[in-house]
CSV table of C-alpha atoms in Angstrom, one decimal:
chain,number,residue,atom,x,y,z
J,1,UNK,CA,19.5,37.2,87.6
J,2,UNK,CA,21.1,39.1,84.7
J,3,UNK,CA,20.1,42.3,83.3
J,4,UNK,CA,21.4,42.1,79.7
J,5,UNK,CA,21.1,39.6,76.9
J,6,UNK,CA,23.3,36.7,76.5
J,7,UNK,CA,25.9,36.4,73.7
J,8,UNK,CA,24.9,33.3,72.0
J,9,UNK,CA,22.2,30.7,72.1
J,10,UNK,CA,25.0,28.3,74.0
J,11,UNK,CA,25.4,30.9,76.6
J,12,UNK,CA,21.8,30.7,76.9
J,13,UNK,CA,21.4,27.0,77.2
J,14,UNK,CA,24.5,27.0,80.0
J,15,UNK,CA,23.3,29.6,81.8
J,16,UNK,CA,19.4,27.6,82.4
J,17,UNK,CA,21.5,24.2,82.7
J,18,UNK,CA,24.0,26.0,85.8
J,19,UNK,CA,21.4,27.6,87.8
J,20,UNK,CA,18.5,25.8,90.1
J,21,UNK,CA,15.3,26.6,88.5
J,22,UNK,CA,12.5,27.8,90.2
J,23,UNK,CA,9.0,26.7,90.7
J,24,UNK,CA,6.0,28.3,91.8
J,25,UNK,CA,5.4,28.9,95.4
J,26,UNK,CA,2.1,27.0,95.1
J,27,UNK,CA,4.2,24.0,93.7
J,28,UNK,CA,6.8,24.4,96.8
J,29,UNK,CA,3.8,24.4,99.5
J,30,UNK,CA,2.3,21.5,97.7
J,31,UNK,CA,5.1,19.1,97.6
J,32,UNK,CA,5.7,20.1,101.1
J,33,UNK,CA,2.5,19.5,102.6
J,34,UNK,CA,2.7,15.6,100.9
J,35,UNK,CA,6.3,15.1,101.8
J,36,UNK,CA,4.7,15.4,105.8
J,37,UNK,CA,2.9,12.1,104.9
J,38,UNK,CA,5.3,9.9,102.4
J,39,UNK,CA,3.7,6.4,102.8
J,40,UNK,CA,0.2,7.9,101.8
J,41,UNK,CA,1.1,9.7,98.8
J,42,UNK,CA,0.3,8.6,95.3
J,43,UNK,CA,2.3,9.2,92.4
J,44,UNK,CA,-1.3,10.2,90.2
J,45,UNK,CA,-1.7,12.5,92.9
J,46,UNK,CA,1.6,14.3,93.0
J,47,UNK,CA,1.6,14.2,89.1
J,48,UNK,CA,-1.5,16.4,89.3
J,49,UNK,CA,0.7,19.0,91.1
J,50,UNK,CA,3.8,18.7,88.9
J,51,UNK,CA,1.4,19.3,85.8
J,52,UNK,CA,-0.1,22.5,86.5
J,53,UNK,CA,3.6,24.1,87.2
J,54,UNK,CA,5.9,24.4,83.4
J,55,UNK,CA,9.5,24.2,85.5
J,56,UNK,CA,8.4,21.9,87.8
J,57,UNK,CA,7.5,19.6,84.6
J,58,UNK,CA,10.5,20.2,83.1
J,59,UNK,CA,12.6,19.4,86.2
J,60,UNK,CA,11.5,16.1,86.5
J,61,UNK,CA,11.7,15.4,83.1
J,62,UNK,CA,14.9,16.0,83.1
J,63,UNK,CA,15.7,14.4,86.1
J,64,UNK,CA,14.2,11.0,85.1
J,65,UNK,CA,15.7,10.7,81.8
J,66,UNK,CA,19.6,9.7,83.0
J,67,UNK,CA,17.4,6.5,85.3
J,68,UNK,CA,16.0,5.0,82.5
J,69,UNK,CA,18.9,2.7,81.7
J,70,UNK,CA,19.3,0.2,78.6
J,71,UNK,CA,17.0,-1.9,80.0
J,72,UNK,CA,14.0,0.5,79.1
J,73,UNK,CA,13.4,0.8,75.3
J,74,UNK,CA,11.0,3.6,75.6
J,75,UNK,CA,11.5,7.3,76.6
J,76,UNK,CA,9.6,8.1,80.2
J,77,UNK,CA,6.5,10.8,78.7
J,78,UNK,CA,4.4,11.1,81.5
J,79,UNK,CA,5.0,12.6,84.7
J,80,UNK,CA,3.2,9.9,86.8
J,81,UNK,CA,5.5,7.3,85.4
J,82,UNK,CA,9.0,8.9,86.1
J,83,UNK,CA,7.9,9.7,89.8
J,84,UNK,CA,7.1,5.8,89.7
J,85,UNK,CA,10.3,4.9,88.0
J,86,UNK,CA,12.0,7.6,90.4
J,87,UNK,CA,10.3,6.3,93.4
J,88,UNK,CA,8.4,8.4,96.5
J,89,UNK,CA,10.9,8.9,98.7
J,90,UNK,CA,13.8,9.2,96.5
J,91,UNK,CA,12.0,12.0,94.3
J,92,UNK,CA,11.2,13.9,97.8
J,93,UNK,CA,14.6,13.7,98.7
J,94,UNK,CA,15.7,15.0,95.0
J,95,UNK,CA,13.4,18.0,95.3
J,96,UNK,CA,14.0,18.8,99.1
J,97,UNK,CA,15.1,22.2,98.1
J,98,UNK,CA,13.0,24.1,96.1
J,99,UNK,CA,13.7,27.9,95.1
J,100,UNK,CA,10.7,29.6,94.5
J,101,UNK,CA,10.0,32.2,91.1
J,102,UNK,CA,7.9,34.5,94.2
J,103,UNK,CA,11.3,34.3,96.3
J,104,UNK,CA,13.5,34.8,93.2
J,105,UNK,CA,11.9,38.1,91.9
J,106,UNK,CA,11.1,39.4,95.4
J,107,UNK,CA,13.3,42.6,94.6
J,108,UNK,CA,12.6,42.9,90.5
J,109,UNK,CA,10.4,45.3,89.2
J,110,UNK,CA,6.7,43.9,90.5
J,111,UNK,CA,5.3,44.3,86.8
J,112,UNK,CA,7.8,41.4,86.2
J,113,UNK,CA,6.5,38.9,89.0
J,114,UNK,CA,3.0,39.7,87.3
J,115,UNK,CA,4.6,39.0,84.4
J,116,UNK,CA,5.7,35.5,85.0
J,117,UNK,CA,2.8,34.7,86.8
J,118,UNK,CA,0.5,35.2,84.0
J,119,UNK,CA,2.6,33.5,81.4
J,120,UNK,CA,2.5,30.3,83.6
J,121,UNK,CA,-1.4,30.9,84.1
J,122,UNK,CA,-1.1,30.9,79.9
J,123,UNK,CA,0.7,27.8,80.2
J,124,UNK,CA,-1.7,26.0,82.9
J,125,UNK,CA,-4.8,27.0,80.4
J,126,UNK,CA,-3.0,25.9,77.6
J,127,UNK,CA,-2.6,22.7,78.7
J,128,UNK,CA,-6.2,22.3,80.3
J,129,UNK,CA,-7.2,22.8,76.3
J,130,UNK,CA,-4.8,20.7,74.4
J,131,UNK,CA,-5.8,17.3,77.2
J,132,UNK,CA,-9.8,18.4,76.4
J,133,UNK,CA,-9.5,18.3,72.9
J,134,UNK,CA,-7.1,15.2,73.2
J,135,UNK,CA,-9.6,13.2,75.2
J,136,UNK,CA,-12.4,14.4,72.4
J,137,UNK,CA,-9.9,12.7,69.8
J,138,UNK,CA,-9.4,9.7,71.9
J,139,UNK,CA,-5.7,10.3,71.4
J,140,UNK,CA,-3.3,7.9,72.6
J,141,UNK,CA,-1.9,9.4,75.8
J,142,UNK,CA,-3.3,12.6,75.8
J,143,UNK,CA,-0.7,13.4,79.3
J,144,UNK,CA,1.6,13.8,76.6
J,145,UNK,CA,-0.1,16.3,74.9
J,146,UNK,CA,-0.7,18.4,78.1
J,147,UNK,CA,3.1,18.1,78.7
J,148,UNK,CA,3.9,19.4,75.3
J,149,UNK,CA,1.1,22.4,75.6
J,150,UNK,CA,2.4,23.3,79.3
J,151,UNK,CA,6.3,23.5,78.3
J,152,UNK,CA,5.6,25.0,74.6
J,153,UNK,CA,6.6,28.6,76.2
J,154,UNK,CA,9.1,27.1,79.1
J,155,UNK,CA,11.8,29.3,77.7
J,156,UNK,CA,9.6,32.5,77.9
J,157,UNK,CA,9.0,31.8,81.3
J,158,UNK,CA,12.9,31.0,82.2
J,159,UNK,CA,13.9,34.5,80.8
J,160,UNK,CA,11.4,36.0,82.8
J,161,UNK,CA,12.6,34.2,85.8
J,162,UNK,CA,16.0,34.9,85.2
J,163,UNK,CA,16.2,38.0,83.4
J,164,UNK,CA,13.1,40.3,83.9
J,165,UNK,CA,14.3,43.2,82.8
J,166,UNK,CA,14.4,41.6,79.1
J,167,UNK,CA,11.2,39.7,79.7
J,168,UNK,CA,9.5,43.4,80.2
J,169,UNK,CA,11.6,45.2,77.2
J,170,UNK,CA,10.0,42.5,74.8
J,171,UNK,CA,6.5,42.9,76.3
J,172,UNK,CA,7.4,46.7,76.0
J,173,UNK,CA,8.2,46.4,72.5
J,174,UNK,CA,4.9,44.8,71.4
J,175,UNK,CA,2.5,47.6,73.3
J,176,UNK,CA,4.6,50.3,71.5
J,177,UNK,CA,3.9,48.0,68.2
J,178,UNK,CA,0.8,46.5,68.2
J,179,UNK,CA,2.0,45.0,64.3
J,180,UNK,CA,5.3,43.6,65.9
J,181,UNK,CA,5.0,40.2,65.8
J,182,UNK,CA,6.8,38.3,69.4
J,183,UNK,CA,9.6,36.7,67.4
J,184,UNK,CA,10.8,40.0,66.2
J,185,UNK,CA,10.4,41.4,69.7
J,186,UNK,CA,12.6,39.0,71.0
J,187,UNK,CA,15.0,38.9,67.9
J,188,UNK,CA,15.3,42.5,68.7
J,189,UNK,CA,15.8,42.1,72.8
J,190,UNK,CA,17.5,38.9,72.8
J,191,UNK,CA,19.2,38.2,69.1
J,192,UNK,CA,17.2,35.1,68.9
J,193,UNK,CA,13.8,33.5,69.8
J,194,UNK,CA,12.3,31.9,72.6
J,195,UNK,CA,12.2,28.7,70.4
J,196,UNK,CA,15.4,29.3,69.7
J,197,UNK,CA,16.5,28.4,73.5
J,198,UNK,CA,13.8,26.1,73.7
J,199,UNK,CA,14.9,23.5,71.7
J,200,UNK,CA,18.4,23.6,72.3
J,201,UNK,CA,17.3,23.2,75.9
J,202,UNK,CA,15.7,20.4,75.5
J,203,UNK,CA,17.8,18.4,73.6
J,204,UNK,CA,20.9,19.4,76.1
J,205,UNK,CA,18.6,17.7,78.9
J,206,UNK,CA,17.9,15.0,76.6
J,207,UNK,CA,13.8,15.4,76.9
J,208,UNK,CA,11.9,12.6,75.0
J,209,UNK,CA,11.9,13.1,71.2
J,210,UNK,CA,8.1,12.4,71.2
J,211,UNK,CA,7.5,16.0,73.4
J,212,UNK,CA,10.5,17.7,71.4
J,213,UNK,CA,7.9,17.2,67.9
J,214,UNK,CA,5.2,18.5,69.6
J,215,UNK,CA,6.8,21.4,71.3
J,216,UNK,CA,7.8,22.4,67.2
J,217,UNK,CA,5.6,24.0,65.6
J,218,UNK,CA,7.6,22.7,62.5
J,219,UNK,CA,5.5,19.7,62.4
J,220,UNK,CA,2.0,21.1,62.2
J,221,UNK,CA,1.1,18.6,59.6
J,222,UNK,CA,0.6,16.2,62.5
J,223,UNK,CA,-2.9,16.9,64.2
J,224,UNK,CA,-1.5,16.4,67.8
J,225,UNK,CA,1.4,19.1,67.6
J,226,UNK,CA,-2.0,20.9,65.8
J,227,UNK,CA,-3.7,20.0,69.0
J,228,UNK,CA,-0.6,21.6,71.1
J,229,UNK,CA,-0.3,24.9,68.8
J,230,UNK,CA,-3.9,26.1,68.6
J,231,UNK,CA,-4.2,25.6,72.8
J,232,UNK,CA,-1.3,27.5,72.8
J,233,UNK,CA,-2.5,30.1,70.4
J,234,UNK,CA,-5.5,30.3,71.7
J,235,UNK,CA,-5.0,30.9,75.7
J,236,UNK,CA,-2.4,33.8,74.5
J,237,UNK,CA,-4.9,34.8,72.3
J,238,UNK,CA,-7.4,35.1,75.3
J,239,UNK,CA,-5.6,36.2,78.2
J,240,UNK,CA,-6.6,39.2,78.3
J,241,UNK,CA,-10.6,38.8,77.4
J,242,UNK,CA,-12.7,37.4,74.1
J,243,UNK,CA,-11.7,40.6,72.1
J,244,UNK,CA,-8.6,39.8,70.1
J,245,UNK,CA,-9.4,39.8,66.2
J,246,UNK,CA,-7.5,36.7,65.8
J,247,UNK,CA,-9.6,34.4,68.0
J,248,UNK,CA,-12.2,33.6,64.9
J,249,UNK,CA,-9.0,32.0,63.2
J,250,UNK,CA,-8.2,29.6,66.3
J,251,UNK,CA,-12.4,28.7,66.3
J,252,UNK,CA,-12.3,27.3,62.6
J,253,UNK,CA,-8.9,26.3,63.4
J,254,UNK,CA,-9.8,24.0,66.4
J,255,UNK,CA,-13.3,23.1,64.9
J,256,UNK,CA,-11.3,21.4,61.8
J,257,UNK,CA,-9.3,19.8,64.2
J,258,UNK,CA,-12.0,18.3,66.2
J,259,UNK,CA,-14.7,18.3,63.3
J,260,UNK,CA,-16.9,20.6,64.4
J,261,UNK,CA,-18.6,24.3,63.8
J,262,UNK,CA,-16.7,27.6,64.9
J,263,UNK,CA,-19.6,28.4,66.5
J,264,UNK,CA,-19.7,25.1,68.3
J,265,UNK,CA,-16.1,25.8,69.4
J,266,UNK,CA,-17.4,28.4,70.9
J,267,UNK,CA,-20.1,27.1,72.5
J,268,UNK,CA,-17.7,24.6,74.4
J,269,UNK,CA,-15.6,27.6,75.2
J,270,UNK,CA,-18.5,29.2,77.2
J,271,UNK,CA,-19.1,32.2,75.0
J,272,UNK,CA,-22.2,33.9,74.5
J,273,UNK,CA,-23.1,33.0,70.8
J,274,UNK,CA,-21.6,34.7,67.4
J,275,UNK,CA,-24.7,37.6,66.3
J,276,UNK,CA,-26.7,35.7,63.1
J,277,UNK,CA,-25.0,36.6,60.2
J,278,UNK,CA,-21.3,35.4,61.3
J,279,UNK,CA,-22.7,32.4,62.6
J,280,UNK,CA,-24.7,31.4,59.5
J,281,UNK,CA,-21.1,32.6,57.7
J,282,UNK,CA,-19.6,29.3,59.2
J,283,UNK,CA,-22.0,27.1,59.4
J,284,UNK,CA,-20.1,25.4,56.3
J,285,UNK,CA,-16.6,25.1,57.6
């Protein structure tokens, strides 16, 4: 736990890669219950719990990547096939320990548990959007595009963990500011950006290069790191209610993406519909 910002992005980078990161308690309690009953777990199963948890995703991500040998011509993208390629009992044993983010911010500032705990809610709805709409677009392997939507803020959600007090000074900023866009928040906090980290990071653990271009919003000319930005942009956008004036940008953005009307966005969304005179306003987009 530090209190203060880091002097470089490389301090940054060797601080996450030193310390045991830590899941959510949910995760921990999980794992545990199937480790009681090894020969009966599946690896789909425990790949279900791995994928609604950002660090725990990263984790074994990591892990797996040094096992793939010279043999294996293709980077590991799913999580289902590195426990596979890990195997049961040897991923249980690897994981045997797990710190919690409950148990590591027991004594911080309680605003900052709340804190993390809705970024990785953000996360978890992020990534149930960006699989929907890839299933909708019959993409490929749309676990890849979950992955990529569940780890796009990872390095938000590691400063929180690890330095709270920062996480809340950035968060601070943007209440005070309501025009302060989040990378000049942290720019100001940190003296760089959450990407920033989050890129170097995953290079340094060697992630697949497939999940590093979709994590970069650099490459929005591709339609699945399109896919990953607007479920992104569109659970922060949402987290706290249907309010936020730049939600009717993420409709006709996702409804170009998947070829439909705003307002049938919308409608998939579960909202009640636009009044009359905006709907008929986008019935040609």
């Amino acid at each position: 736990m530090i209190d203060h910002p880091l002097p470089d992005i490389d301090s940054w980078v060797l601080f996450f890669s030193n310390n045991t990161l830590p899941v959510l308690r949910v995760t921990k309690r999980r794992i545990s219950e199937m480790r009681q009953n090894l020969d009966r777990v599946d690896a789909r199963e425990l790949a279900r719990v791995i994928l609604q948890d950002p660090i725990m995703t990263v984790r074994v991500l990591a892990y797996i990547q040094p096992m793939r040998g010279r043999s294996l011509q293709h980077d590991i993208t799913t999580i289902a096939s590195a426990v596979m390629m890990a195997g049961i009992e040897p991923f249980f044993k690897r994981f045997d320990e797990l710190l919690t983010i409950e148990d590591q911010l027991k004594d911080a500032d309680t605003h900052a548990l709340l804190g993390i705990l809705q970024i990785s809610r953000r996360a978890q709805r992020a990534a149930d959007y960006a699989q929907e709409w890839a299933i909708w677009r019959h993409d490929i392997n749309m676990e890849e595009v979950r992955i990529a939507a569940l780890l796009h803020d990872l390095a938000e959600i590691l400063v929180w963990c690890s330095a709270p007090a920062l996480g809340l000074d950035i968060l601070a900023r943007q209440k005070a500011q309501p025009s302060l866009r989040s990378a000049e928040a942290q720019r100001q906090v940190l003296g760089l950006t959450f990407q920033d980290i989050q890129l170097e990071l995953c290079r340094v653990w060697h992630l697949p290069e497939l999940l590093l271009r979709l994590i970069d919003d650099d490459h929005l000319g591709n339609p699945r790191v399109q896919n990953v930005a607007l479920a992104v942009r569109l659970a922060r956008h949402s987290a706290h209610g249907w309010e936020n004036p730049a939600l009717p940008d993420d409709y006709k953005g996702i409804g170009q993406l998947l070829n439909i009307t705003p307002e049938t966005v919308r409608q998939r969304l579960g909202l009640e519909p636009m009044p009359a005179r905006e709907a008929d306003g986008n019935d040609g987009l």
